[in-house]
Short mmCIF file of C-alpha atoms and ligand atoms in Angstrom, two decimals:
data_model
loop_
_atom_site.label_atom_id
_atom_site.label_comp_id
_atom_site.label_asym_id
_atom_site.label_seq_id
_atom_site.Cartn_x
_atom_site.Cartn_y
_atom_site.Cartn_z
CA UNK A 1499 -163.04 40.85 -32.34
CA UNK A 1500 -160.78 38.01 -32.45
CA UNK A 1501 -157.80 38.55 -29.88
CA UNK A 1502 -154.40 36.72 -29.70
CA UNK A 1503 -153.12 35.79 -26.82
CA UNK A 1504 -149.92 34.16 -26.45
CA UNK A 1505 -148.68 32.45 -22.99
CA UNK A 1506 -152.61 31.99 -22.82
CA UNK A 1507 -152.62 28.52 -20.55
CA UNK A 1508 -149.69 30.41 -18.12
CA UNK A 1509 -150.58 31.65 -15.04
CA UNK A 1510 -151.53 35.89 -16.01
CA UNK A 1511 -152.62 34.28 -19.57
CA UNK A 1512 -155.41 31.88 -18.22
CA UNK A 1513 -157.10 34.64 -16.13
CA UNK A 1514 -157.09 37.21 -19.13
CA UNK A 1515 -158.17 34.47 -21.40
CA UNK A 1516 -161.48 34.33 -19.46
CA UNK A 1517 -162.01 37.86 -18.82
CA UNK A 1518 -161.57 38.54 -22.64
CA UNK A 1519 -164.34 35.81 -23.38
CA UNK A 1520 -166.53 37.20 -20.68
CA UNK A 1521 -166.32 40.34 -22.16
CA UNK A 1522 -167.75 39.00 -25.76
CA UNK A 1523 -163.75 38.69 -27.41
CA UNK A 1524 -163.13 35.35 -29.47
CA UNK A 1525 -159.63 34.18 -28.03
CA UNK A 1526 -157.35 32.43 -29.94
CA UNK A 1527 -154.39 31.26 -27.70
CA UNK A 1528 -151.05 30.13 -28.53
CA UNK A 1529 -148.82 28.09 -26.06
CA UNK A 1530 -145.77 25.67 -26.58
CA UNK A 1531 -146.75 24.58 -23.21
CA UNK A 1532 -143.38 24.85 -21.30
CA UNK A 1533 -144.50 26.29 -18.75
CA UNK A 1534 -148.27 24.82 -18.46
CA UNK A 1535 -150.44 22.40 -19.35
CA UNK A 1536 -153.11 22.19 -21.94
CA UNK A 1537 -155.98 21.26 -19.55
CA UNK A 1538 -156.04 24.37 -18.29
CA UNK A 1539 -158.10 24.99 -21.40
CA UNK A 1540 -160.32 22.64 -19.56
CA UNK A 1541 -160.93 25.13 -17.22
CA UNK A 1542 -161.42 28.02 -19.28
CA UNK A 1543 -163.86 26.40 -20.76
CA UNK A 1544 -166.12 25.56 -17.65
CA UNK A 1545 -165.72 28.84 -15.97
CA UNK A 1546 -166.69 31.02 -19.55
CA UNK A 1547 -169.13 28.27 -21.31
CA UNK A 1548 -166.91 28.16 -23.88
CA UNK A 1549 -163.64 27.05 -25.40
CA UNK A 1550 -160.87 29.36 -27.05
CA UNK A 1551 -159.49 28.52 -29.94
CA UNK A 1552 -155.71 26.54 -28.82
CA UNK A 1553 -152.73 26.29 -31.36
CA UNK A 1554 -149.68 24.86 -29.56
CA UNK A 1555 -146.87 26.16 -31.13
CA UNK A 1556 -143.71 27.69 -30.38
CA UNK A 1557 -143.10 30.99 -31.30
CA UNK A 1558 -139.66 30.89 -31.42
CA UNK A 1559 -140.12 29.45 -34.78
CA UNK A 1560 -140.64 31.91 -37.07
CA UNK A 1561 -141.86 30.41 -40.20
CA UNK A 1562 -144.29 28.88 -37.79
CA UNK A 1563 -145.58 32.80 -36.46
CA UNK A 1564 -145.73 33.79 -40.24
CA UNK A 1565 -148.17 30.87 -40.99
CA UNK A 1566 -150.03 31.20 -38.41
CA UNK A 1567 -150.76 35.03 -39.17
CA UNK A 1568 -151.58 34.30 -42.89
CA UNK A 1569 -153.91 31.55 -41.29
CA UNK A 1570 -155.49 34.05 -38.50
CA UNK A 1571 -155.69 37.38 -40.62
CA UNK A 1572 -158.22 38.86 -38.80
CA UNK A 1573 -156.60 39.36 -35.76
CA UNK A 1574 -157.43 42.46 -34.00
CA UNK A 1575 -155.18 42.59 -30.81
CA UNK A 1576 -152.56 40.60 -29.48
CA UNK A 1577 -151.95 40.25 -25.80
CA UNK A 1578 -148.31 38.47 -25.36
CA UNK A 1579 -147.69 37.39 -22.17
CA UNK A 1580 -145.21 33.62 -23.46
CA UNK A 1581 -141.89 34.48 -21.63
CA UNK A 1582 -139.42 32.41 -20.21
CA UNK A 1583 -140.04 33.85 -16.15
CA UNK A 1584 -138.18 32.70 -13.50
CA UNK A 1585 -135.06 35.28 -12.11
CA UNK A 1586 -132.48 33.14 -10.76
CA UNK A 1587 -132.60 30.69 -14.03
CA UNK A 1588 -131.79 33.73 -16.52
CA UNK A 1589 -128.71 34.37 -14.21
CA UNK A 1590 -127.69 30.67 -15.83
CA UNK A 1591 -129.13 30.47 -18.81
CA UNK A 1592 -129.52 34.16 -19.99
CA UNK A 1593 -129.31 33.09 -23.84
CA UNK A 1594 -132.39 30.98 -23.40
CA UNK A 1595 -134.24 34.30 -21.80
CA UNK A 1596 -132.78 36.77 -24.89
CA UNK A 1597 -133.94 34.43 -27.09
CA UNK A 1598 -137.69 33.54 -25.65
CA UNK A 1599 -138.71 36.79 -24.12
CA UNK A 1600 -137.19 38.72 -27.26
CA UNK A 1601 -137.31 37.20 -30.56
CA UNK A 1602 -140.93 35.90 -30.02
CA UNK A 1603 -141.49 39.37 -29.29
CA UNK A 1604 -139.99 40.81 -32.55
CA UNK A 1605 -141.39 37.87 -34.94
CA UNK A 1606 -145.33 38.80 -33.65
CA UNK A 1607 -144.36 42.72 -34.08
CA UNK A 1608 -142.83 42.51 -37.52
CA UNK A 1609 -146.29 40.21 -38.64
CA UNK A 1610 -148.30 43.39 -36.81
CA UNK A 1611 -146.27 45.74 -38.86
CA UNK A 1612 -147.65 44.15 -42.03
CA UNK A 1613 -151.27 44.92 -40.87
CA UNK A 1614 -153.18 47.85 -41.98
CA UNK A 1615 -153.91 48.45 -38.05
CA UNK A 1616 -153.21 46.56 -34.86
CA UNK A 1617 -152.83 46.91 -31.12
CA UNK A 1618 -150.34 44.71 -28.69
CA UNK A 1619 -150.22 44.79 -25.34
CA UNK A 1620 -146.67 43.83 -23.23
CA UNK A 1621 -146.35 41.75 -19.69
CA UNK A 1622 -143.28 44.18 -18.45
CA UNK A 1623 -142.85 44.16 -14.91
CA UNK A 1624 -141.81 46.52 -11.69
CA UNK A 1625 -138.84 45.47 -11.98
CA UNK A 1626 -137.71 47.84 -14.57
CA UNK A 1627 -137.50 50.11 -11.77
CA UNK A 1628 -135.18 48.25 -9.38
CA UNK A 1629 -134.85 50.15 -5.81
CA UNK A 1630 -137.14 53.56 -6.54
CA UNK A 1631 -135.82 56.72 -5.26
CA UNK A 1632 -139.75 57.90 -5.10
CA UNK A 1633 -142.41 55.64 -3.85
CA UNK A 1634 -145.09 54.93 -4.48
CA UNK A 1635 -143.70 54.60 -7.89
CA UNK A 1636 -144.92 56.35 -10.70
CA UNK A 1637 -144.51 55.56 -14.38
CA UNK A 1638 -142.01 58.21 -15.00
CA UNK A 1639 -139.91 56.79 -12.14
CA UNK A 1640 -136.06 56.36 -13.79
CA UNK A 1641 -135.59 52.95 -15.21
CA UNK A 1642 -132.56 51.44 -13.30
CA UNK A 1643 -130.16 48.95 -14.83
CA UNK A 1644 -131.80 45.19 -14.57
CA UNK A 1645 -130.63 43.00 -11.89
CA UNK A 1646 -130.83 39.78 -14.08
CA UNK A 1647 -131.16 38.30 -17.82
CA UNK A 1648 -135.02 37.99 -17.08
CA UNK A 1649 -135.14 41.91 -15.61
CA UNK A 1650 -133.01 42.97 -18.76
CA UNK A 1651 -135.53 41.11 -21.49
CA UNK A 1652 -138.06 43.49 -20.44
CA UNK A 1653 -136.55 46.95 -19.97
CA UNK A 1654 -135.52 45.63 -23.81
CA UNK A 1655 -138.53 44.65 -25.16
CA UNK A 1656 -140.22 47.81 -23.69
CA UNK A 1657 -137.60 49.70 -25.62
CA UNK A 1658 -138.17 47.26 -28.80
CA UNK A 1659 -141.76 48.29 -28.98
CA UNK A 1660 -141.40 51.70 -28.20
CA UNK A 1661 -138.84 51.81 -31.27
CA UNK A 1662 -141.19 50.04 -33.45
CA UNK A 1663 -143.80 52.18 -32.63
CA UNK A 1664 -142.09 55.41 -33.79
CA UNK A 1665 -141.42 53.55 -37.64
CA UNK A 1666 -144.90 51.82 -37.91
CA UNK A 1667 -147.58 54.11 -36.71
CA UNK A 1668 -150.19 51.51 -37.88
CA UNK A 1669 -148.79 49.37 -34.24
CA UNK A 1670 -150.78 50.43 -31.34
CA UNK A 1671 -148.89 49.24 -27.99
CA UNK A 1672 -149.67 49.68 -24.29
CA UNK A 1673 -146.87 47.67 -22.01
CA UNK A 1674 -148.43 46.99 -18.22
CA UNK A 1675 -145.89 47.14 -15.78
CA UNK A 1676 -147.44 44.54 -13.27
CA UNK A 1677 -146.37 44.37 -9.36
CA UNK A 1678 -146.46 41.11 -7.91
CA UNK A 1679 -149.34 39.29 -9.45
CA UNK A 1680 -150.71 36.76 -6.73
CA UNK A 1681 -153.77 34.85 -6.22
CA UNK A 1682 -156.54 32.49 -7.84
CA UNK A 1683 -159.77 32.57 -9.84
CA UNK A 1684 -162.78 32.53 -7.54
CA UNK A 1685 -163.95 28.75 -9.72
CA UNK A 1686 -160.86 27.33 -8.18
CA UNK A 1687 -160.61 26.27 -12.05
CA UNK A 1688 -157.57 27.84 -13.13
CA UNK A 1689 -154.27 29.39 -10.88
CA UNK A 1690 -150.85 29.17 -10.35
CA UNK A 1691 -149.07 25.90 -11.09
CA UNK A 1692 -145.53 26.27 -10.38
CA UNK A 1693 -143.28 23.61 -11.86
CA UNK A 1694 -140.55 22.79 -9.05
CA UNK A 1695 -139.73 24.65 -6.34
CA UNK A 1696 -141.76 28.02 -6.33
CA UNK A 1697 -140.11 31.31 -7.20
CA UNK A 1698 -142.53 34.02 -5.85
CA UNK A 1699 -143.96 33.86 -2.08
CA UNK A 1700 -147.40 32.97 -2.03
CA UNK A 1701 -146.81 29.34 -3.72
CA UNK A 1702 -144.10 28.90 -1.55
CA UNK A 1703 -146.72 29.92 1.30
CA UNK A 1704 -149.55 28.18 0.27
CA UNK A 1705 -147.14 24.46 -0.51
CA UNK A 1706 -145.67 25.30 3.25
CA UNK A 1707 -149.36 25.14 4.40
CA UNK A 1708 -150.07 22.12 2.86
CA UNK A 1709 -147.03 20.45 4.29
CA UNK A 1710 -145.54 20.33 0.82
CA UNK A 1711 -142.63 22.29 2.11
CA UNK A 1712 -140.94 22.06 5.58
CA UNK A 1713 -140.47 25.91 6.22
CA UNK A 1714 -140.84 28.87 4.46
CA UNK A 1715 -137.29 31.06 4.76
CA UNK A 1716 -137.83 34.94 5.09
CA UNK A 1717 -135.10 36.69 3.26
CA UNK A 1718 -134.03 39.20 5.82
CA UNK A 1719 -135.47 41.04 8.68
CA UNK A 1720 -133.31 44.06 8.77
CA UNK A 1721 -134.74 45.98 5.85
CA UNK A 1722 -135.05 49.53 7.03
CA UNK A 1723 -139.28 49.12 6.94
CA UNK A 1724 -141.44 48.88 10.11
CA UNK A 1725 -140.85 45.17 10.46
CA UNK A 1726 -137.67 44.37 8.55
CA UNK A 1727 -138.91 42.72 5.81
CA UNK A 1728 -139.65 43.48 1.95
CA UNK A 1729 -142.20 45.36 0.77
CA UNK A 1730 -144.05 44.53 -2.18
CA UNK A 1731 -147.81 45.36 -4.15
CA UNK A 1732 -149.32 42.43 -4.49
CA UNK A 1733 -152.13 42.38 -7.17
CA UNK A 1734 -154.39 39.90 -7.55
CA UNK A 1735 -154.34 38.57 -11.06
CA UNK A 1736 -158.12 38.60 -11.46
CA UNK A 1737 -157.58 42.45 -11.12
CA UNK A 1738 -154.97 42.56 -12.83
CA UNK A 1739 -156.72 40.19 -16.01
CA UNK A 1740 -159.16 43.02 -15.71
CA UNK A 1741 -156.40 46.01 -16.72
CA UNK A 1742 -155.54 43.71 -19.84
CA UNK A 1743 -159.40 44.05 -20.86
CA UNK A 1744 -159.41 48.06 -20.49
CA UNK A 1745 -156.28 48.79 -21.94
CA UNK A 1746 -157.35 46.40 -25.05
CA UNK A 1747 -160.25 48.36 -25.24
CA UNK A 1748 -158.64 51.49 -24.63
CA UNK A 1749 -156.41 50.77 -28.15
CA UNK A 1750 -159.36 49.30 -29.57
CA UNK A 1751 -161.77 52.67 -29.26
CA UNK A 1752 -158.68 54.50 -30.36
CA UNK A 1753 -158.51 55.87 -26.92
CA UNK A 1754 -154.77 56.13 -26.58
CA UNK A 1755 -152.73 59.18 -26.61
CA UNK A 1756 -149.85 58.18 -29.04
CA UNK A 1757 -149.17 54.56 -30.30
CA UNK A 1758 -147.22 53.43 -26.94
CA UNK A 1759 -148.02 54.01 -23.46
CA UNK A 1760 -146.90 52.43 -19.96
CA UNK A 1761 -148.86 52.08 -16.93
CA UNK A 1762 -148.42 50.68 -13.97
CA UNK A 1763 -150.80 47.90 -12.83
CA UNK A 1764 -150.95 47.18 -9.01
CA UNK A 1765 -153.10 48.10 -6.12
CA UNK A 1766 -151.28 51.36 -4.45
CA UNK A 1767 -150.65 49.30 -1.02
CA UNK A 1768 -147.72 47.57 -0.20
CA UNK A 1769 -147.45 44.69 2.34
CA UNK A 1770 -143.79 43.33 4.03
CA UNK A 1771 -143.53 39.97 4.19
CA UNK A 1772 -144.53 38.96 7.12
CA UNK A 1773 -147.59 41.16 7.02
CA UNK A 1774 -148.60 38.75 4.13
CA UNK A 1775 -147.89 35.57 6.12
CA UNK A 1776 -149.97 37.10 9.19
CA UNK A 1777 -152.76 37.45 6.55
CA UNK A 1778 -152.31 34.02 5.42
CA UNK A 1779 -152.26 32.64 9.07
CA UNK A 1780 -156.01 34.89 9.69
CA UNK A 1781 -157.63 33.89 6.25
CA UNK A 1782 -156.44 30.10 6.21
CA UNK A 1783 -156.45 29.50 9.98
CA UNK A 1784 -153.21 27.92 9.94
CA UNK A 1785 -149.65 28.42 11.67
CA UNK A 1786 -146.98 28.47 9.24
CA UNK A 1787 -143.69 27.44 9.86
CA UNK A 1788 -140.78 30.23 8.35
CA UNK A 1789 -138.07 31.37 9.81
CA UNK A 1790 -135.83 34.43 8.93
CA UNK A 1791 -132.47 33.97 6.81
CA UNK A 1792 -129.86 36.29 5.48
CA UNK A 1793 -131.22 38.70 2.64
CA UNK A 1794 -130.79 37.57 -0.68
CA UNK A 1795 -128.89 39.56 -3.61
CA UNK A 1796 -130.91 41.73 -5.35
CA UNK A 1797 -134.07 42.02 -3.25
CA UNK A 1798 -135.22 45.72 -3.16
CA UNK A 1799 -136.43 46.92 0.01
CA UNK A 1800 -139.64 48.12 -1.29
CA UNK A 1801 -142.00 48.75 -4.12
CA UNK A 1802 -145.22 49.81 -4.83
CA UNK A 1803 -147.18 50.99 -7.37
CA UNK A 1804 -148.72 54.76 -7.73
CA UNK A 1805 -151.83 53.74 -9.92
CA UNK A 1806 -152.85 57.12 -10.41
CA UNK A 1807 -151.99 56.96 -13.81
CA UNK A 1808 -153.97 53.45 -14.48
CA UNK A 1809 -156.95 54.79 -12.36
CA UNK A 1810 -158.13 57.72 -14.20
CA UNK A 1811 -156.73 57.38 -17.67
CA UNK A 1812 -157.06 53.38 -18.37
CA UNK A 1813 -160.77 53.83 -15.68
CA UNK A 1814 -159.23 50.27 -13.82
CA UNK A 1815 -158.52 49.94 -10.46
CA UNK A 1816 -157.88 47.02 -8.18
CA UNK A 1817 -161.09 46.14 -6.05
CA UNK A 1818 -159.64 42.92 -4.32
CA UNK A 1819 -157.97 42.72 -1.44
CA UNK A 1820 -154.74 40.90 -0.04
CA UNK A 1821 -156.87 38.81 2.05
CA UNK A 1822 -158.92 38.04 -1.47
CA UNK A 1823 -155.95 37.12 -3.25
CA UNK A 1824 -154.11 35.07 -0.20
CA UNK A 1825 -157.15 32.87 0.29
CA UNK A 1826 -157.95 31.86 -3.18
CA UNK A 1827 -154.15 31.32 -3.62
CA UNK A 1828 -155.29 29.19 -0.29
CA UNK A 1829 -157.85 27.38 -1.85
CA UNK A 1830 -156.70 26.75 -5.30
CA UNK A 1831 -153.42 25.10 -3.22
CA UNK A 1832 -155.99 22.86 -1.43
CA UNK A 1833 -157.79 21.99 -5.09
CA UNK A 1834 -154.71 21.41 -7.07
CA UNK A 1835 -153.78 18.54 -4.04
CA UNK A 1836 -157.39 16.51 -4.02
P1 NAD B 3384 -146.36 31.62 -17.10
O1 NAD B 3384 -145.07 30.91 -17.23
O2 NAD B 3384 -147.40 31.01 -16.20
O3 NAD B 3384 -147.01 31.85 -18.54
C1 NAD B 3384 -146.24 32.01 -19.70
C2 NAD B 3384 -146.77 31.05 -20.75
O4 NAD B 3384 -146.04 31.24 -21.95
C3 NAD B 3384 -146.63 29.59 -20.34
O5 NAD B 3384 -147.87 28.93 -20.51
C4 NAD B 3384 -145.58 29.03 -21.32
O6 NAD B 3384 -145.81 27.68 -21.64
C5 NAD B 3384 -145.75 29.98 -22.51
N1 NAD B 3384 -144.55 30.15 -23.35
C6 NAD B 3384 -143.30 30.45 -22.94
N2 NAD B 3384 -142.47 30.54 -23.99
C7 NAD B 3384 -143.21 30.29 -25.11
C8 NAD B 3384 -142.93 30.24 -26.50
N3 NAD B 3384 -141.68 30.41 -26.96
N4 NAD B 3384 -143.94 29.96 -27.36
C9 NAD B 3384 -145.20 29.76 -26.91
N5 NAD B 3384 -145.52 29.79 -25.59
C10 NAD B 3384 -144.54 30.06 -24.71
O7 NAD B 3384 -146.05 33.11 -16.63
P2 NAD B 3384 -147.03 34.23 -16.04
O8 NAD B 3384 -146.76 34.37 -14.60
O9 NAD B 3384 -148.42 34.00 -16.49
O10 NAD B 3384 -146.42 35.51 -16.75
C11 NAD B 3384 -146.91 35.98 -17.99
C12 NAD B 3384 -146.10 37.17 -18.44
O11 NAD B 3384 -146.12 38.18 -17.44
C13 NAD B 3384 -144.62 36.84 -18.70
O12 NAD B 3384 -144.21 37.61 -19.80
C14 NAD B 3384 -143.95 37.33 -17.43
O13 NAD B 3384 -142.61 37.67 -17.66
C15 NAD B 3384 -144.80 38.55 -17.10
N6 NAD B 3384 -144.75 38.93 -15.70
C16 NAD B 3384 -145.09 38.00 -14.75
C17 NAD B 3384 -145.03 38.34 -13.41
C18 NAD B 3384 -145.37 37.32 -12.33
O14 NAD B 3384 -145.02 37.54 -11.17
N7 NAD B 3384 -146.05 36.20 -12.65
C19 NAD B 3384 -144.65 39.63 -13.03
C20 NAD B 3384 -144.33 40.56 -14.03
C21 NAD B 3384 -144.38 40.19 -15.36
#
């Protein structure tokens, strides 16, 4: 049951990495560590008992991905979560993205397409939907043209697999369309860590607490919702390591209904902004300094997830709550500063 897992020290990755290996899965991880640090594997390994197999490597080199197949032929899943992630940088360096988030995605599915049998799972994202007509949004919600580089590498590589899937029926796929992942392990011995200034809110939230950052800025407070801010699902990412586990499984049992599905992975409730920072206030007892300024391009005004689909067929559903997610976020912030 050996499962690869690529991005595996990364934020998502680290989380899945030890749900796998509580689960009885041997990991083997690959990571060119640009966008973490190999002691995470540190703690992995004190929060499981036990250390995954590491190969640092980039998989933009090919020859390298071949090898390392041959080497690892008993593979039985892949989960591939290495992407370049961050919005605004794709705007400026969009070849970069095409050429991370997509090529290392082709290279691991033409190795899988050599294989009498295998199953891949996909990070894609709720983005693919950009401002839903419907919500809460289901997985046959229209897919609506990407709003950057980053947005566009996954509405393609969801279309790559789905393509591949309809030539080499021995691929199994399932891509997860994740809402806003958030949060911390309970251990406090692996989370978020943001190189730079943060992209997403709670980092920026939690560093404001800390005194890290001056003020948090609130994009907007004119969105037509009950407070004027964005709405968004936020998920914590031990919930959401959990839907990797089940929908491995799910391709694993032979489970699936056709060699590629998509569901939606969040938890059904969405939360404006400054609902979020009221949370953070109540769980971390601390004021935090934001104020509100203009909206930025290409914010949607809300989005979150109908999980119907996830809930009955995949048998996952979120069990922790905002509160959860904000104040391990909250207390892996404090750790990370000791
Ligand atoms: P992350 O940056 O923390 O993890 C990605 C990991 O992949 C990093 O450890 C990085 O070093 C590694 N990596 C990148 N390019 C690589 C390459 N060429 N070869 C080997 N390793 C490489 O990101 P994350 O937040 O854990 O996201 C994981 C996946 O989920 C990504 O595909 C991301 O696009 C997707 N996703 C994330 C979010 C989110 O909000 N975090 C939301 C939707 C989808």
């Amino acid at each position: 049951m050996k499962i690869l897992v690529t991005g595996g020290l990364g934020f998502i990755g680290s989380h899945v990495v030890v749900e796998l290996q509580n689960e009885g899965f041997e990991v083997v991880i690959i990571d060119n560590l640009s966008n973490s640090s190999e002691d995470v594997l540190k703690g992995i390994t004190a929060i499981t008992g036990k250390q995954p197999l590491f190969e640092k490597l980039d998989l933009r080199d090919k020859p390298l991905v071949v090898d390392f197949f041959k080497k690892h032929h008993d593979i039985l899943g892949v989960i591939h979560f290495a992407a370049s992630k961050a919005v605004g940088e794709s705007v400026d360096l969009p070849l970069l993205y095409y050429e991370n988030n997509l090529n290392t995605l082709i290279y691991i599915l033409q190795e899988l397409q050599k294989k009498e049998a295998s199953n891949i799972i996909f990070s894609s994202s709720c983005t693919v939907y950009g401002q839903a007509d419907v919500l809460p949004i289901t997985e046959s919600a229209p897919i609506k043209p990407a709003e950057s580089p980053y947005g566009n590498t996954k509405q393609i590589g969801e279309e790559i697999i789905k393509d591949t899937c309809k030539v080499s029926s021995n691929i199994n796929a399932i891509a997860l369309r994740y809402f806003n992942p958030i949060g911390a392990h309970e251990s406090v011995k692996i989370g978020e860590l943001p190189i730079g200034t943060p992209q997403n809110l709670i980092p920026f939230i939690t560093q404001t607490g800390m005194g890290l950052r001056e003020q948090l800025s609130v994009f907007g407070d004119d969105y037509p919702t009950e407070d004027g801010t964005c709405i968004r699902d936020y998920i914590h990412v031990v919930d959401l390591a959990k839907a990797h586990v089940a929908a491995l499984k799910r391709l694993i049992n032979g489970d699936n209904s056709g060699n590629y599905e998509v569901f939606n992975i969040g938890t059904g409730k969405g939360s404006s902004v400054i609902e979020v920072i009221n949370a953070f206030e109540e769980v971390s007892g601390q004021k935090l300094n934001y104020k509100i300024v203009d909206k930025r391009a290409g914010d949607v005004i809300a989005a979150f997830a109908d999980t119907t689909k996830a809930n009955n067929v995949l048998g996952w559903k979120s069990e922790l709550s905002l509160k959860d997610a904000l104040l391990s976020a909250w207390k892996w912030e404090q750790e990370i500063r000791k």
